[in-house]
Tab-separated table of C-alpha atoms (C1' of nucleotides) in Angstrom:
chain	number	residue	atom	x	y	z
A	1	UNK	CA	217.293	-95.753	-115.425
A	2	UNK	CA	219.396	-96.953	-112.528
A	3	UNK	CA	219.656	-95.175	-109.208
A	4	UNK	CA	222.974	-93.511	-110.012
A	5	UNK	CA	221.427	-91.546	-112.819
A	6	UNK	CA	218.883	-89.853	-110.587
A	7	UNK	CA	218.945	-86.185	-109.762
A	8	UNK	CA	220.925	-85.125	-112.781
A	9	UNK	CA	218.107	-82.975	-114.082
A	10	UNK	CA	215.934	-80.399	-112.427
A	11	UNK	CA	212.318	-81.389	-112.185
A	12	UNK	CA	209.855	-78.723	-111.298
A	13	UNK	CA	207.123	-80.745	-112.989
A	14	UNK	CA	207.556	-84.437	-113.720
A	15	UNK	CA	209.920	-85.440	-116.473
A	16	UNK	CA	208.576	-87.915	-118.956
A	17	UNK	CA	209.523	-89.763	-122.080
A	18	UNK	CA	207.494	-88.613	-125.040
A	19	UNK	CA	207.668	-89.013	-128.768
A	20	UNK	CA	205.949	-89.003	-132.109
A	21	UNK	CA	205.128	-91.761	-134.545
A	22	UNK	CA	204.304	-91.885	-138.232
A	23	UNK	CA	204.296	-94.006	-141.347
A	24	UNK	CA	207.152	-93.250	-143.644
A	25	UNK	CA	207.608	-93.839	-147.334
A	26	UNK	CA	210.796	-93.023	-149.163
A	27	UNK	CA	212.200	-91.440	-146.031
A	28	UNK	CA	209.451	-88.871	-145.625
A	29	UNK	CA	206.505	-89.085	-143.316
A	30	UNK	CA	203.070	-89.148	-144.835
A	31	UNK	CA	200.679	-90.482	-142.253
A	32	UNK	CA	201.005	-89.046	-138.780
A	33	UNK	CA	198.564	-87.862	-136.150
A	34	UNK	CA	197.446	-84.848	-138.211
A	35	UNK	CA	196.113	-86.716	-141.246
A	36	UNK	CA	194.480	-89.308	-139.028
A	37	UNK	CA	192.527	-86.709	-137.097
A	38	UNK	CA	191.601	-84.953	-140.304
A	39	UNK	CA	190.140	-88.140	-141.741
A	40	UNK	CA	188.184	-88.680	-138.553
A	41	UNK	CA	186.789	-85.157	-138.656
A	42	UNK	CA	185.838	-85.511	-142.305
A	43	UNK	CA	183.997	-88.701	-141.425
A	44	UNK	CA	182.191	-86.859	-138.630
A	45	UNK	CA	181.243	-83.757	-140.552
A	46	UNK	CA	181.094	-84.863	-144.169
A	47	UNK	CA	183.083	-81.806	-145.120
A	48	UNK	CA	186.755	-80.977	-145.522
A	49	UNK	CA	186.191	-77.327	-144.709
A	50	UNK	CA	184.228	-78.091	-141.554
A	51	UNK	CA	186.803	-80.698	-140.501
A	52	UNK	CA	189.562	-78.134	-140.990
A	53	UNK	CA	187.653	-75.581	-138.968
A	54	UNK	CA	187.309	-77.970	-136.037
A	55	UNK	CA	191.023	-78.697	-136.118
A	56	UNK	CA	191.812	-74.995	-136.424
A	57	UNK	CA	193.624	-75.843	-139.620
A	58	UNK	CA	193.366	-73.764	-142.764
A	59	UNK	CA	191.195	-75.226	-145.474
A	60	UNK	CA	194.110	-75.031	-147.860
A	61	UNK	CA	196.305	-77.167	-145.662
A	62	UNK	CA	193.507	-79.645	-145.073
A	63	UNK	CA	192.830	-79.932	-148.763
A	64	UNK	CA	196.531	-80.444	-149.496
A	65	UNK	CA	196.649	-83.210	-146.916
A	66	UNK	CA	193.637	-84.899	-148.463
A	67	UNK	CA	195.143	-84.541	-151.898
A	68	UNK	CA	198.458	-86.018	-150.772
A	69	UNK	CA	196.723	-88.925	-149.058
A	70	UNK	CA	194.675	-89.710	-152.136
A	71	UNK	CA	197.737	-89.525	-154.341
A	72	UNK	CA	199.720	-91.931	-152.229
A	73	UNK	CA	196.964	-94.468	-151.827
A	74	UNK	CA	196.025	-96.946	-154.499
A	75	UNK	CA	192.364	-96.138	-154.028
A	76	UNK	CA	191.103	-92.828	-152.699
A	77	UNK	CA	190.727	-92.388	-148.978
A	78	UNK	CA	188.525	-89.339	-149.320
A	79	UNK	CA	185.810	-88.946	-151.921
A	80	UNK	CA	184.920	-85.302	-152.499
A	81	UNK	CA	181.768	-84.100	-154.188
A	82	UNK	CA	181.848	-80.626	-155.617
A	83	UNK	CA	178.594	-78.746	-156.050
A	84	UNK	CA	175.132	-80.140	-155.457
A	85	UNK	CA	173.151	-79.949	-152.287
A	86	UNK	CA	174.910	-78.075	-149.510
A	87	UNK	CA	177.464	-77.134	-152.095
A	88	UNK	CA	179.118	-80.509	-151.955
A	89	UNK	CA	180.960	-82.473	-149.303
A	90	UNK	CA	183.346	-85.340	-148.714
A	91	UNK	CA	183.162	-88.847	-147.384
A	92	UNK	CA	185.903	-91.259	-146.455
A	93	UNK	CA	186.244	-94.774	-147.799
A	94	UNK	CA	186.332	-98.068	-145.974
A	95	UNK	CA	190.054	-98.170	-146.628
A	96	UNK	CA	190.441	-94.874	-144.815
A	97	UNK	CA	188.557	-96.357	-141.885
A	98	UNK	CA	190.909	-99.316	-141.895
A	99	UNK	CA	193.921	-97.014	-141.836
A	100	UNK	CA	192.449	-94.992	-138.995
A	101	UNK	CA	191.797	-98.136	-137.056
A	102	UNK	CA	195.302	-99.447	-137.626
A	103	UNK	CA	196.795	-96.159	-136.568
A	104	UNK	CA	194.687	-96.058	-133.438
A	105	UNK	CA	196.038	-99.417	-132.341
A	106	UNK	CA	199.555	-98.414	-133.267
A	107	UNK	CA	199.254	-95.328	-131.122
A	108	UNK	CA	197.986	-97.412	-128.249
A	109	UNK	CA	201.032	-99.651	-128.385
A	110	UNK	CA	203.266	-96.597	-128.625
A	111	UNK	CA	201.533	-94.979	-125.670
A	112	UNK	CA	202.135	-98.135	-123.682
A	113	UNK	CA	205.811	-98.037	-124.632
A	114	UNK	CA	206.109	-94.408	-123.562
A	115	UNK	CA	204.271	-95.014	-120.320
A	116	UNK	CA	206.549	-97.933	-119.488
A	117	UNK	CA	209.669	-95.886	-120.213
A	118	UNK	CA	208.372	-92.960	-118.203
A	119	UNK	CA	207.495	-95.256	-115.347
A	120	UNK	CA	211.021	-96.656	-115.276
A	121	UNK	CA	212.561	-93.224	-115.607
A	122	UNK	CA	212.664	-91.417	-112.267
A	123	UNK	CA	215.296	-88.898	-113.306
B	1	UNK	CA	198.270	-105.114	-139.394
B	2	UNK	CA	195.872	-107.796	-140.552
B	3	UNK	CA	195.627	-109.005	-144.119
B	4	UNK	CA	192.563	-106.907	-144.950
B	5	UNK	CA	194.501	-103.706	-144.487
B	6	UNK	CA	197.075	-104.564	-147.118
B	7	UNK	CA	197.416	-102.717	-150.403
B	8	UNK	CA	195.740	-99.542	-149.251
B	9	UNK	CA	198.844	-97.484	-149.845
B	10	UNK	CA	201.199	-97.228	-152.762
B	11	UNK	CA	204.616	-98.530	-152.032
B	12	UNK	CA	207.321	-97.728	-154.491
B	13	UNK	CA	209.901	-98.091	-151.696
B	14	UNK	CA	209.075	-99.944	-148.514
B	15	UNK	CA	206.785	-98.321	-146.010
B	16	UNK	CA	207.948	-98.299	-142.449
B	17	UNK	CA	206.968	-97.105	-139.025
B	18	UNK	CA	209.251	-94.396	-137.773
B	19	UNK	CA	209.243	-91.897	-134.973
B	20	UNK	CA	211.107	-89.624	-132.649
B	21	UNK	CA	211.742	-89.729	-128.928
B	22	UNK	CA	212.723	-87.182	-126.320
B	23	UNK	CA	212.650	-86.301	-122.657
B	24	UNK	CA	210.031	-83.748	-121.820
B	25	UNK	CA	209.693	-81.367	-118.939
B	26	UNK	CA	206.713	-79.104	-118.481
B	27	UNK	CA	205.378	-80.186	-121.830
B	28	UNK	CA	208.379	-79.117	-123.844
B	29	UNK	CA	211.148	-81.308	-125.114
B	30	UNK	CA	214.610	-80.633	-123.841
B	31	UNK	CA	216.681	-83.711	-124.468
B	32	UNK	CA	216.340	-85.285	-127.871
B	33	UNK	CA	218.762	-86.737	-130.404
B	34	UNK	CA	220.320	-83.355	-131.176
B	35	UNK	CA	221.587	-82.497	-127.702
B	36	UNK	CA	222.794	-86.048	-127.188
B	37	UNK	CA	224.910	-85.978	-130.320
B	38	UNK	CA	226.192	-82.541	-129.426
B	39	UNK	CA	227.363	-83.755	-126.033
B	40	UNK	CA	229.068	-86.698	-127.678
B	41	UNK	CA	230.851	-84.452	-130.146
B	42	UNK	CA	231.945	-82.088	-127.402
B	43	UNK	CA	233.379	-85.062	-125.554
B	44	UNK	CA	235.220	-86.124	-128.699
B	45	UNK	CA	236.600	-82.753	-129.664
B	46	UNK	CA	236.835	-80.817	-126.410
B	47	UNK	CA	235.231	-77.863	-128.140
B	48	UNK	CA	231.708	-76.587	-128.657
B	49	UNK	CA	232.627	-74.859	-131.882
B	50	UNK	CA	234.317	-77.923	-133.342
B	51	UNK	CA	231.429	-80.132	-132.227
B	52	UNK	CA	228.984	-77.765	-133.916
B	53	UNK	CA	231.060	-77.786	-137.090
B	54	UNK	CA	230.970	-81.571	-137.258
B	55	UNK	CA	227.208	-81.556	-136.836
B	56	UNK	CA	226.868	-78.786	-139.403
B	57	UNK	CA	225.133	-76.793	-136.714
B	58	UNK	CA	225.771	-73.120	-136.146
B	59	UNK	CA	227.928	-72.312	-133.153
B	60	UNK	CA	225.202	-70.066	-131.854
B	61	UNK	CA	222.654	-72.870	-131.847
B	62	UNK	CA	225.127	-75.257	-130.264
B	63	UNK	CA	225.960	-72.780	-127.550
B	64	UNK	CA	222.279	-72.165	-126.854
B	65	UNK	CA	221.720	-75.893	-126.536
B	66	UNK	CA	224.615	-76.205	-124.110
B	67	UNK	CA	223.350	-73.259	-122.144
B	68	UNK	CA	219.836	-74.702	-121.940
B	69	UNK	CA	221.150	-78.090	-120.858
B	70	UNK	CA	223.279	-76.562	-118.128
B	71	UNK	CA	220.363	-74.466	-116.940
B	72	UNK	CA	218.020	-77.409	-116.653
B	73	UNK	CA	220.464	-79.688	-114.917
B	74	UNK	CA	221.256	-79.462	-111.234
B	75	UNK	CA	224.955	-79.691	-111.957
B	76	UNK	CA	226.501	-78.611	-115.258
B	77	UNK	CA	226.709	-81.146	-118.077
B	78	UNK	CA	229.252	-79.111	-120.003
B	79	UNK	CA	232.146	-77.223	-118.424
B	80	UNK	CA	233.430	-74.463	-120.692
B	81	UNK	CA	236.812	-72.762	-120.336
B	82	UNK	CA	237.182	-69.383	-121.989
B	83	UNK	CA	240.643	-68.209	-122.949
B	84	UNK	CA	243.877	-70.000	-122.163
B	85	UNK	CA	245.743	-72.442	-124.354
B	86	UNK	CA	243.990	-73.104	-127.639
B	87	UNK	CA	241.707	-70.247	-126.704
B	88	UNK	CA	239.674	-72.374	-124.394
B	89	UNK	CA	237.498	-75.439	-124.767
B	90	UNK	CA	234.785	-77.492	-123.137
B	91	UNK	CA	234.517	-80.819	-121.407
B	92	UNK	CA	231.485	-82.809	-120.372
B	93	UNK	CA	230.819	-84.095	-116.876
B	94	UNK	CA	230.264	-87.633	-115.657
B	95	UNK	CA	226.615	-86.791	-115.327
B	96	UNK	CA	226.496	-85.902	-118.999
B	97	UNK	CA	228.029	-89.265	-119.760
B	98	UNK	CA	225.351	-90.956	-117.700
B	99	UNK	CA	222.627	-89.141	-119.578
B	100	UNK	CA	224.162	-90.068	-122.909
B	101	UNK	CA	224.339	-93.673	-121.851
B	102	UNK	CA	220.744	-93.706	-120.672
B	103	UNK	CA	219.580	-92.136	-123.895
B	104	UNK	CA	221.516	-94.632	-125.945
B	105	UNK	CA	219.739	-97.520	-124.286
B	106	UNK	CA	216.406	-95.750	-124.588
B	107	UNK	CA	216.957	-95.332	-128.307
B	108	UNK	CA	217.826	-98.989	-128.622
B	109	UNK	CA	214.563	-100.007	-127.030
B	110	UNK	CA	212.707	-97.560	-129.251
B	111	UNK	CA	214.461	-98.871	-132.341
B	112	UNK	CA	213.379	-102.366	-131.379
B	113	UNK	CA	209.806	-101.165	-131.000
B	114	UNK	CA	209.888	-99.511	-134.416
B	115	UNK	CA	211.466	-102.539	-136.039
B	116	UNK	CA	208.816	-104.802	-134.585
B	117	UNK	CA	206.000	-102.536	-135.763
B	118	UNK	CA	207.530	-102.236	-139.205
B	119	UNK	CA	207.969	-105.978	-139.391
B	120	UNK	CA	204.301	-106.531	-138.587
B	121	UNK	CA	203.199	-103.823	-140.977
B	122	UNK	CA	203.073	-105.088	-144.568
B	123	UNK	CA	200.831	-102.291	-145.817
C	1	DT	C1'	168.833	-69.631	-164.176
C	2	DA	C1'	170.012	-67.807	-159.577
C	3	DT	C1'	171.434	-69.433	-155.094
C	4	DC	C1'	174.101	-71.940	-151.946
C	5	DG	C1'	178.151	-73.917	-149.527
C	6	DT	C1'	181.764	-76.708	-150.734
C	7	DT	C1'	185.702	-78.051	-153.463
C	8	DA	C1'	189.744	-76.426	-155.884
C	9	DT	C1'	193.523	-73.250	-156.762
C	10	DA	C1'	196.481	-69.115	-156.963
C	11	DT	C1'	198.442	-65.209	-154.819
C	12	DT	C1'	199.809	-62.366	-151.174
C	13	DT	C1'	200.965	-61.386	-146.483
C	14	DT	C1'	202.543	-62.523	-142.072
C	15	DT	C1'	205.249	-65.068	-138.854
C	16	DA	C1'	208.792	-67.848	-137.250
C	17	DA	C1'	212.873	-70.317	-137.659
C	18	DA	C1'	217.385	-70.710	-139.293
C	19	DA	C1'	221.550	-68.894	-140.981
C	20	DA	C1'	224.870	-65.567	-141.457
C	21	DT	C1'	227.666	-61.825	-139.777
C	22	DA	C1'	230.047	-59.135	-136.406
C	23	DT	C1'	232.399	-58.320	-132.150
C	24	DA	C1'	233.900	-58.468	-127.383
C	25	DA	C1'	235.866	-61.216	-123.471
C	26	DC	C1'	238.941	-64.454	-121.994
C	27	DG	C1'	243.621	-66.235	-120.422
C	28	DG	C1'	247.782	-69.204	-121.317
C	29	DG	C1'	251.905	-68.962	-123.912
C	30	DC	C1'	255.266	-66.611	-126.633
D	1	DG	C1'	251.896	-56.815	-124.247
D	2	DC	C1'	250.425	-59.365	-128.261
D	3	DC	C1'	248.596	-63.526	-130.496
D	4	DC	C1'	245.563	-67.239	-130.768
D	5	DG	C1'	241.231	-69.912	-130.913
D	6	DT	C1'	237.411	-70.471	-128.152
D	7	DT	C1'	233.537	-68.880	-125.507
D	8	DA	C1'	229.806	-65.545	-125.260
D	9	DT	C1'	226.435	-62.345	-127.196
D	10	DA	C1'	224.006	-59.151	-130.260
D	11	DT	C1'	222.420	-57.927	-134.697
D	12	DT	C1'	221.194	-58.614	-139.293
D	13	DT	C1'	219.889	-61.329	-143.209
D	14	DT	C1'	217.937	-65.157	-145.379
D	15	DT	C1'	214.776	-68.874	-145.768
D	16	DA	C1'	210.832	-71.451	-144.985
D	17	DA	C1'	206.502	-72.304	-143.079
D	18	DA	C1'	202.083	-70.790	-141.964
D	19	DA	C1'	198.249	-67.834	-142.439
D	20	DA	C1'	195.382	-64.906	-144.786
D	21	DT	C1'	192.992	-63.388	-148.852
D	22	DA	C1'	190.757	-63.897	-153.211
D	23	DT	C1'	188.274	-66.277	-156.740
D	24	DA	C1'	186.553	-69.756	-159.968
D	25	DA	C1'	184.187	-74.291	-160.677
D	26	DC	C1'	180.736	-77.228	-159.425
D	27	DG	C1'	175.859	-79.247	-159.404
D	28	DA	C1'	171.410	-80.157	-156.901
D	29	DT	C1'	167.540	-77.490	-155.756
D	30	DA	C1'	164.138	-74.010	-156.040
DNA sequence: TATCGTTATATTTTTAAAAATATAACGGGC
DNA sequence: GCCCGTTATATTTTTAAAAATATAACGATA
């Protein structure tokens, strides 16, 4: 922003450019920060319910996310086991790990974009 | 995305990277696409109510947005006149025009970022 | 076969956001 | 002084999202 645009807005704390990013199919988002973190937590804990708990998300919502992700992907991203030892559990596939990795890099580039815009802001 | 990450997701229509951008103060957004368009419509029509109508936004919400914008800015962005010919009306200030212009350019840079990411996607 | 914790699913309740409705204040022009 | 359309504000209603609650299926293990 050029000098003339300064001081238009109040700034008790610093003003910054921020935003959100997601993958979109058919105009609706299906792979944003939430699903990514959920996949990571499932990988960590081996359990959808425990992953949900750590994200302070209801199990229902977590399960719906997993279900939606598996439906949209050619091959499953999450493989659930029902019953058995510990009552069951879930693992994520290599493809899920690839998606997580891609999204991590994407977020890094986005963060760099936001930081650059914020740096050049000085409202 | 590298070749190995291809074909993980179904793609009836094309998959693209999309996102949203806003100015943030104290952790909460206060100047996103909505307010920008509202200011533009007010400039066009000279009326908050008419601007709201064109955006299919309730007058109440539009007025609250205007009020919030004027509160956060050092000098008003919108100058309302109550009563008088045509019952009143509103105009926007030069500072509002500056903000709109800045946001337009910001969106252009963001659109370029999204286009580049989408181009390099090929999920 | 009884137990366990998880997956899977339906139903209800709560909460929050949005929309709708109503009404007063305003001031120039007739 | 009345009319008009807009600003300004409160209240109610509707809608949608989120949360909470409940329960069955599952299968290895003991």
